[in-house]
Structures are given as structure tokens and as C-alpha cells.
XYZ file of C-alpha atoms in Angstrom:
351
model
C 6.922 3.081 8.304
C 4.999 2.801 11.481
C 2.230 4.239 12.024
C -0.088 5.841 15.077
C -0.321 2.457 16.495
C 3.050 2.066 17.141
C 2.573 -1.671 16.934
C 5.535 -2.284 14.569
C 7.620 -1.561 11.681
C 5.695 -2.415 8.421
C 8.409 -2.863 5.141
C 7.657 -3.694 1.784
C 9.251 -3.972 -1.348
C 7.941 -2.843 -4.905
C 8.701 -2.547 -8.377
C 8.000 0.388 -10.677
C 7.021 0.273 -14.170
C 3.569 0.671 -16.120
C 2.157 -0.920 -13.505
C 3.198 -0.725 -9.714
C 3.849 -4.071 -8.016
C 4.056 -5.203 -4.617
C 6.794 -7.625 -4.226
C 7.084 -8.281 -0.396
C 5.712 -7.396 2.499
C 6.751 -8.067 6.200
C 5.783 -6.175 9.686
C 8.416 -6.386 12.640
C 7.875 -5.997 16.305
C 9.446 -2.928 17.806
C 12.054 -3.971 20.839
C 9.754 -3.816 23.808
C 11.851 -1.353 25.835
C 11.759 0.821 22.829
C 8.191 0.762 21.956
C 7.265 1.560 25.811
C 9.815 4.504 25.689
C 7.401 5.673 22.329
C 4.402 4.957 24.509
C 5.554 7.619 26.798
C 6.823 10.146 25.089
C 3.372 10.120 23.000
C 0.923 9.677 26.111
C 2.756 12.460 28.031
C 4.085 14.668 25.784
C 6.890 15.339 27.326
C 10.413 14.908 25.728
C 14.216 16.580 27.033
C 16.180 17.195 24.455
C 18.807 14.424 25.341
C 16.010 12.152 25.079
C 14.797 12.745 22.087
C 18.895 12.586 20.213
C 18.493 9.104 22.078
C 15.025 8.192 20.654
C 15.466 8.960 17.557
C 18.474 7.323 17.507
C 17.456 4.307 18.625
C 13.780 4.337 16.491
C 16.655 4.810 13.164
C 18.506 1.434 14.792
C 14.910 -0.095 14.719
C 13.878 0.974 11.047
C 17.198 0.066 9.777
C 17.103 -3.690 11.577
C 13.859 -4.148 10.130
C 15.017 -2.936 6.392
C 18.516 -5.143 6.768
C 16.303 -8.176 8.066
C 13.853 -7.947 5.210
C 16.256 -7.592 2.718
C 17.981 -11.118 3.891
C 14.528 -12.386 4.647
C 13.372 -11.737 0.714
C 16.942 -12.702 -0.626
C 16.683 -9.063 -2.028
C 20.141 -7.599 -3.993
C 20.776 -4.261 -2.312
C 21.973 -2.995 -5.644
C 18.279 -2.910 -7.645
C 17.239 -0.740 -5.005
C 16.347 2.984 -5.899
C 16.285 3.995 -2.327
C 14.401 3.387 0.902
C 11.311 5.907 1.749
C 11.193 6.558 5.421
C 7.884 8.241 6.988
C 9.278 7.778 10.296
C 7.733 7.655 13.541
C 4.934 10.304 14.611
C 5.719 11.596 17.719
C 3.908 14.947 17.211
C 1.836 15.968 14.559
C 1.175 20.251 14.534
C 0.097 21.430 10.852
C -1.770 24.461 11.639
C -0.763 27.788 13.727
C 2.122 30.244 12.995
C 4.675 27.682 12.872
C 3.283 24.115 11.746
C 5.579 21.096 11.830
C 5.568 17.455 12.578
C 7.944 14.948 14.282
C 9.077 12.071 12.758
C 11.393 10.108 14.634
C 14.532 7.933 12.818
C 17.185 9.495 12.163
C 17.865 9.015 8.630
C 21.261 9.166 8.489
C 21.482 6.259 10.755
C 19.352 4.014 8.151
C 21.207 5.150 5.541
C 23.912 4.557 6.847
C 23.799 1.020 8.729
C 21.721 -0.407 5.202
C 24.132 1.640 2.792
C 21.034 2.537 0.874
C 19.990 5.951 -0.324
C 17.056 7.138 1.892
C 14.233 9.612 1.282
C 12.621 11.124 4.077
C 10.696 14.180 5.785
C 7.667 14.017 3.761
C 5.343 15.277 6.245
C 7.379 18.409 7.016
C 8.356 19.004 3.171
C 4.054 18.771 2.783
C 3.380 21.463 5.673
C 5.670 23.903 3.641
C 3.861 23.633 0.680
C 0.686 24.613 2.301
C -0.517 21.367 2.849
C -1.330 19.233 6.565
C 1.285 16.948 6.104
C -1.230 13.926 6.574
C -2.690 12.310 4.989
C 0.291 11.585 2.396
C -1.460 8.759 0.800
C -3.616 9.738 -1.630
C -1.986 10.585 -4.613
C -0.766 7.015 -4.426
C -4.281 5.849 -4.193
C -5.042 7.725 -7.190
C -2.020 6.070 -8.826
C -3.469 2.291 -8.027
C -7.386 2.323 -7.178
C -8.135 5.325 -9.851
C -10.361 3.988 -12.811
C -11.848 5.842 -15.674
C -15.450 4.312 -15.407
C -15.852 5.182 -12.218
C -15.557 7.360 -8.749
C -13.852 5.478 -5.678
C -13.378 6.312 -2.000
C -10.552 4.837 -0.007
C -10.719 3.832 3.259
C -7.474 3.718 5.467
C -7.929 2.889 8.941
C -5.061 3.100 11.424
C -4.774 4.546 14.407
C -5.921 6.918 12.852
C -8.801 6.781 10.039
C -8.229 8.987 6.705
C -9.676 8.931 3.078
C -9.150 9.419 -0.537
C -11.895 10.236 -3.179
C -10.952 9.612 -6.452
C -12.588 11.708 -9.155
C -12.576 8.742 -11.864
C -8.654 9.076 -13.508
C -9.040 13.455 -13.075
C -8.220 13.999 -9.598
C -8.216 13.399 -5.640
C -8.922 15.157 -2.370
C -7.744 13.745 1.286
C -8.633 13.964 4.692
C -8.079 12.631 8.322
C -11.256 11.728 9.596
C -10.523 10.988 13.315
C -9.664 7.892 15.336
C -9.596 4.735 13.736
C -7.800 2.063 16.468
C -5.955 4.707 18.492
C -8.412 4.848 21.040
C -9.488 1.264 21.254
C -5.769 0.006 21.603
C -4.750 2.988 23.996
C -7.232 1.947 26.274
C -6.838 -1.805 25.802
C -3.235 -1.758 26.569
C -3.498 0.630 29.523
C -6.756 -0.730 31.124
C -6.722 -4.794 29.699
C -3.240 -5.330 29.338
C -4.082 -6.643 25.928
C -2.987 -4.921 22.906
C -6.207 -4.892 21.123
C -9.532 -5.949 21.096
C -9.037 -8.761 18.731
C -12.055 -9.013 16.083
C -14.090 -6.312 18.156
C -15.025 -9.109 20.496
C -15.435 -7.930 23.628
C -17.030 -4.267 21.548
C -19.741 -6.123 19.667
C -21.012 -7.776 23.749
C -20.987 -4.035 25.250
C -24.003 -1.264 25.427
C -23.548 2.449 24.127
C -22.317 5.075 27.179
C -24.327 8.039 24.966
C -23.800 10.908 26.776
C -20.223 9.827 26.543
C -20.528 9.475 22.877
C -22.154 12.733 22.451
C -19.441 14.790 24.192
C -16.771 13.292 22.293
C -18.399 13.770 18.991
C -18.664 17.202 20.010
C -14.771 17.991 19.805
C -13.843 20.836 17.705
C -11.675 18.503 15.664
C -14.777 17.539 14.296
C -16.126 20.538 13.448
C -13.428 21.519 11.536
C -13.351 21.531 7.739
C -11.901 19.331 5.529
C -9.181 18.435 4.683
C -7.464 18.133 7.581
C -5.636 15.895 10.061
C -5.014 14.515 13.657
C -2.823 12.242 15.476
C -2.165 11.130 19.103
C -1.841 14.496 20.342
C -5.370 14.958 19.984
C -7.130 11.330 20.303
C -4.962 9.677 23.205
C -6.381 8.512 26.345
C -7.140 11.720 28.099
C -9.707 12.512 25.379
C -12.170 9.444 26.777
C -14.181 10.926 28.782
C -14.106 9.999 32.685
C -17.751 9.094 32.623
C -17.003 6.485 29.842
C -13.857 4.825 32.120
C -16.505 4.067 34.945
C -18.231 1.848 32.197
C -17.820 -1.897 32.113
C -14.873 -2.346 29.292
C -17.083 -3.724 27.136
C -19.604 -0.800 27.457
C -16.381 1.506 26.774
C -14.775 -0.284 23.582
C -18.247 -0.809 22.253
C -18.809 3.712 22.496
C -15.180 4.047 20.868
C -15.880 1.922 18.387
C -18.864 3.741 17.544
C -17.499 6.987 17.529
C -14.748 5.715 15.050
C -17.624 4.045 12.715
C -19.818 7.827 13.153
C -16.768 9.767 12.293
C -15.767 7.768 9.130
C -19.196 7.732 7.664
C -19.751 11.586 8.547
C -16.400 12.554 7.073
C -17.153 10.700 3.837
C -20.855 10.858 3.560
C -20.981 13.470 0.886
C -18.792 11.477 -0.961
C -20.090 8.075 -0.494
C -23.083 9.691 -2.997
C -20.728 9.568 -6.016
C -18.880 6.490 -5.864
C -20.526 3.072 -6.370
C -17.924 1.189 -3.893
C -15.634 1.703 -0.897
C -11.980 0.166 -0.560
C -10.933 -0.553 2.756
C -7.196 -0.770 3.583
C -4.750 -0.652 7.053
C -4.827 -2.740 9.647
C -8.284 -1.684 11.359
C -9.935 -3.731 8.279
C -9.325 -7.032 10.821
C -11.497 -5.559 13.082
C -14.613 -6.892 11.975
C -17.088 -5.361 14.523
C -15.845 -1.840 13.366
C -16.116 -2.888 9.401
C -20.023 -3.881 10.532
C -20.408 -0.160 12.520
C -19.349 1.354 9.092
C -21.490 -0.873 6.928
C -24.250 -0.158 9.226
C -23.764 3.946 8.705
C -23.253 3.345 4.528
C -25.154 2.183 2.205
C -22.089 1.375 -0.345
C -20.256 -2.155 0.071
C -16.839 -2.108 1.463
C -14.570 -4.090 0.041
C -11.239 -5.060 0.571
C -7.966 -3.743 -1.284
C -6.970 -7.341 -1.280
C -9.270 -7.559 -4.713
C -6.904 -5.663 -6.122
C -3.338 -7.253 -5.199
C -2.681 -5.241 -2.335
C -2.454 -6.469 1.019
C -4.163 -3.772 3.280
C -1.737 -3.196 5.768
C 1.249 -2.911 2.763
C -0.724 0.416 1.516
C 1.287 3.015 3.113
C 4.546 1.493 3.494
C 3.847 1.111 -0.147
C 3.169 4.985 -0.621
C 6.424 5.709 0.935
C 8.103 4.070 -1.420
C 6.261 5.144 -4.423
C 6.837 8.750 -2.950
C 10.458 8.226 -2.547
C 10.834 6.899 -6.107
C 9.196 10.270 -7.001
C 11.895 12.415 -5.573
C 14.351 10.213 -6.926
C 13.238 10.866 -10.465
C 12.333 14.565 -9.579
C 8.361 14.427 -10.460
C 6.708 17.203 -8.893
C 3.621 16.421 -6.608
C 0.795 18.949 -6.289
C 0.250 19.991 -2.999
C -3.225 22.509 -2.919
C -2.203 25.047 -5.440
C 1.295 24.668 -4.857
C 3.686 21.657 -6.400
C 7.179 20.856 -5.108
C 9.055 17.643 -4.700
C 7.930 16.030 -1.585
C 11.103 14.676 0.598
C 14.961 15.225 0.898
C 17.113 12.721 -0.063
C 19.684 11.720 2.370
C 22.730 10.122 0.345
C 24.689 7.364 2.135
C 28.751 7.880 1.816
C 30.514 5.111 2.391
């Protein structure tokens, strides 16, 4: 998968059994032409057809490098795999109005058929027609490895963009985007510092709030809205900063977007955060450390890392995919509001 970011191609391996295992895990750079072309297409919006038979031609030709690399990489036998679950790349992300959908780009057919490996794929759009946002997809999986009988958990997952799980002991789950979680830090850091993040939440933790800035953002309808629910670039990209907040110092800037991220988490999950005794943090935004303090400073439960239970945090949702494809495979039903359909269409390579 790749997620929001955009920062790479995240692969993992697992096995299957009583308990789920997570084998190998490896994240590959995009080719810089390609991910600037992605850059684009998701700042701008805008998209011919042509280009977009090209793109998601050439995004397949990515995925399937990365998968053929980190099968040599991992000395992994091609035959003792089930099949290879591809979210894609987000390009657009529209689950509500008369006609919902989402974009994933990689063509599937192209993986499948450069790694000769059976490939599972449009989750998202398979979700939406069940009745559901299409995002987040992760967490029945969370309730498959962090669920516990003793107690309540809520799951942290912070991308680009930040969602989370809460795990009713072993009886159930609910799911939600809760707004940005990196997206706007990095968009701005790679368009403004020529950086492509701010690395530990450095130069953040040195800068003053802008709060009328802060204010107006956390006024967005987005937030207003009920849960669950879900976002992507479309919404949080760089022209919803306010141009107030660009006149700041960068510091001053990073330091308001990270606080908006940290507000937004804690207000989305708040309710929750009563009934559970601990919070497990996973994706890549745990490494930034200034925005792990903003969200310890708005919650009063420890956060704790998903390492403590096996899992690397950034191998989370490449790890979903996979458990999700394994699920179509074997033709479990997932429940999807009060709907239930198998999530993803499998996409058969021919030789």
C-alpha cells in the first residue's frame, strides 16, 4: 500500500493461522518522477483521461517492483503465497453524495501480472457499496490483533491522515477518520522547506501558536460532521492552511498544524478515551515525537506503542491488506454497518 503521504510503497509479508504473524516488512521509495506526477495530480485535482491510463499504469509498475523486490529481498517462494492485497494509491477519496466512489491508482492487472501472483483489490470501492465510507478499512483487523477480553482499547493510526478503532473488549468495533495526521505538516514542508518532513517535530516544538489561524481551521465542517466518517487530500491539502498562517514564521506554522492534528485526535476520541485504560499508537506519525507529546498533553490515557505487541507501526495497514485479501480468498464475509459482503475482487493472473 501507500498511503496519503505518498512517501513510498510499504510491503509486508504475513502468515495466517491461530495467530497472525508478521514475517517481513520493507518500505520502498517511489521513482521520483513518479511520485511528483502523484504530487500533482493530488494538489491540483486535475487529471485527463490519458493521464490517468498512464498513471495508473505506471503506479501498478511501481507496486509490482516493490512486491518482486521484496520477494527476492526476503528469499520468499512465490508459491506459499495466497495472494497479494493491493489498497492502491488514493488519488481521490468521495464516499458521500449521490454517487460515492474512491480512486485507487495501480492497475491490478499489471501487478498481477508482472509478479504472477493472484491479487485482491478495490476494497475501498467494494466498502462504499455496502454502505460504508470506504476508509478507514483497518479496523476489523485491529479487532483481530489488539482485541482482548479484559479490556476496552483504542487504536491510534496516524498517517497522513489520522483514524481510530475502539475495541469493545473481544464483542465489537467502530472506526473513524479523525482529520489530518502528517498531511498537512509534510505538504507544507515539501512545498515551502524543501524538506520532506519535519523530522521529530523539531522545528514545531521551537514555534508559537497562530490562534486565530487555528480557530478557523478547527472550524471546518469536516469537523462538525458525525462519526464515522472519513477524509483524504481532497479536503486537508495545502489550500486548506489558511493564508494568515503562511505569513507566519515556519516554525510558528508547523507548530499550529501540529496542534490542530493533536486537537482533532483527542476530540474525535475523547468519548472513547473514558472506557479504555490504554491507547495504541501505530503509522508512521508515531516518529513524530512533538505530535505524540500534543496528544499526551490533550489525554489523560498513556499511549503506547504497537511495537509491545510484535507489530512494527508502520507494517499495520499493509498488514490489513493482506489479512483482508486472505479474507476474500477464503470467502469470509465482513460486516460493513448493517450490511456484510466480501470486501474486494480478486483479479486472477493467467499465464
Amino acid at each position: 500500500m501507500s498511503g496519503t503521504s505518498y512517501d513510498g510503497i510499504d510491503v509486508c509479508a504475513i502468515s495466517l493461522g491461530l495467530d497472525i504473524k508478521l514475517l517481513h516488512f520493507a518500505s520502498y521509495k517511489y521513482p521520483v518522477k513518479l511520485r511528483k506526477e502523484i504530487a500533482r495530480v493530488i494538489e491540483h485535482q486535475i487529471l485527463s483521461l490519458q493521464n490517468y491510463s498512464d498513471l495508473n499504469f505506471h503506479i501498478g509498475i511501481a507496486f509490482a517492483k516493490a512486491i518482486d523486490d521484496f520477494i527476492v529481498d526476503h528469499k520468499i517462494t512465490k508459491s506459499k503465497i495466497c495472494a497479494i492485497g493491493l489498497s492502491g494509491q488514493t488519488l481521490w477519496h468521495q464516499p458521500q453524495g449521490n454517487y460515492p466512489f474512491s480512486i485507487q491508482a495501480g492497475d491490478p492487472r499489471v501487478v498481477a501480472k508482472k509478479c504472477e501472483v493472484d491479487v485482491v483489490s478495490d476494497f475501498r470501492n467494494d466498502h462504499i457499496k455496502l454502505g460504508g465510507e470506504g476508509a478507514p478499512l483497518v479496523p476489523a483487523f485491529h479487532q483481530r490483533i489488539f482485541a482482548s477480553s479484559k479490556q476496552s482499547r483504542l487504536i491510534l493510526n496516524i498517517g497522513g491522515i489520522a483514524n481510530y478503532s475502539f475495541l469493545e473488549k473481544a464483542q465489537g468495533f467502530i472506526g473513524s477518520d479523525s482529520g489530518p495526521g502528517n498531511a498537512l505538516l509534510d505538504a507544507y514542508c515539501q512545498k515551502y522547506l524543501n524538506c520532506p518532513f519535519d523530522k521529530n517535530g523539531l522545528m514545531a516544538r521551537k514555534g508559537d501558536l497562530h490562534l486565530s489561524s487555528l480557530n478557523k481551521m478547527l472550524s471546518h465542517p469536516f469537523f462538525k460532521k458525525r462519526y464515522p466518517k472519513s477524509t483524504g487530500k481532497e479536503v486537508f491539502n495545502l489550500t486548506f492552511i489558511p493564508k494568515a498562517l503562511l505569513k507566519q514564521k515556519p516554525e510558528n506554522i508547523l507548530a499550529t498544524l501540529t496542534e490542530l492534528s493533536a486537537i482533532t485526535i483527542h476530540k474525535s476520541t475523547r468519548k472513547k478515551e473514558k472506557l479504555v485504560e490504554e491507547i495504541i499508537v501505530c503509522g508512521g506519525g508515531i516518529n513524530n515525537i512533538f505530535l505524540m507529546e500534543r496528544i499526551n498533553h490533550y489525554t489523560s490515557i498513556p499511549l503506547c506503542s504497537s511495537d509491545r505487541f510484535g507489530f512494527q507501526p508502520q507494517s499495520i495497514e499493509a498488514m490489513a491488506f493482506g489479512w483482508l485479501a486472505a479474507q476474500r480468498v477464503r470467502e469470509l464475509p465482513l460486516k460493513v454497518k448493517k450490511n456484510s459482503g466480501l470486501l474486494g475482487t480478486v483479479t486472477k493472473f493467467k499465464s
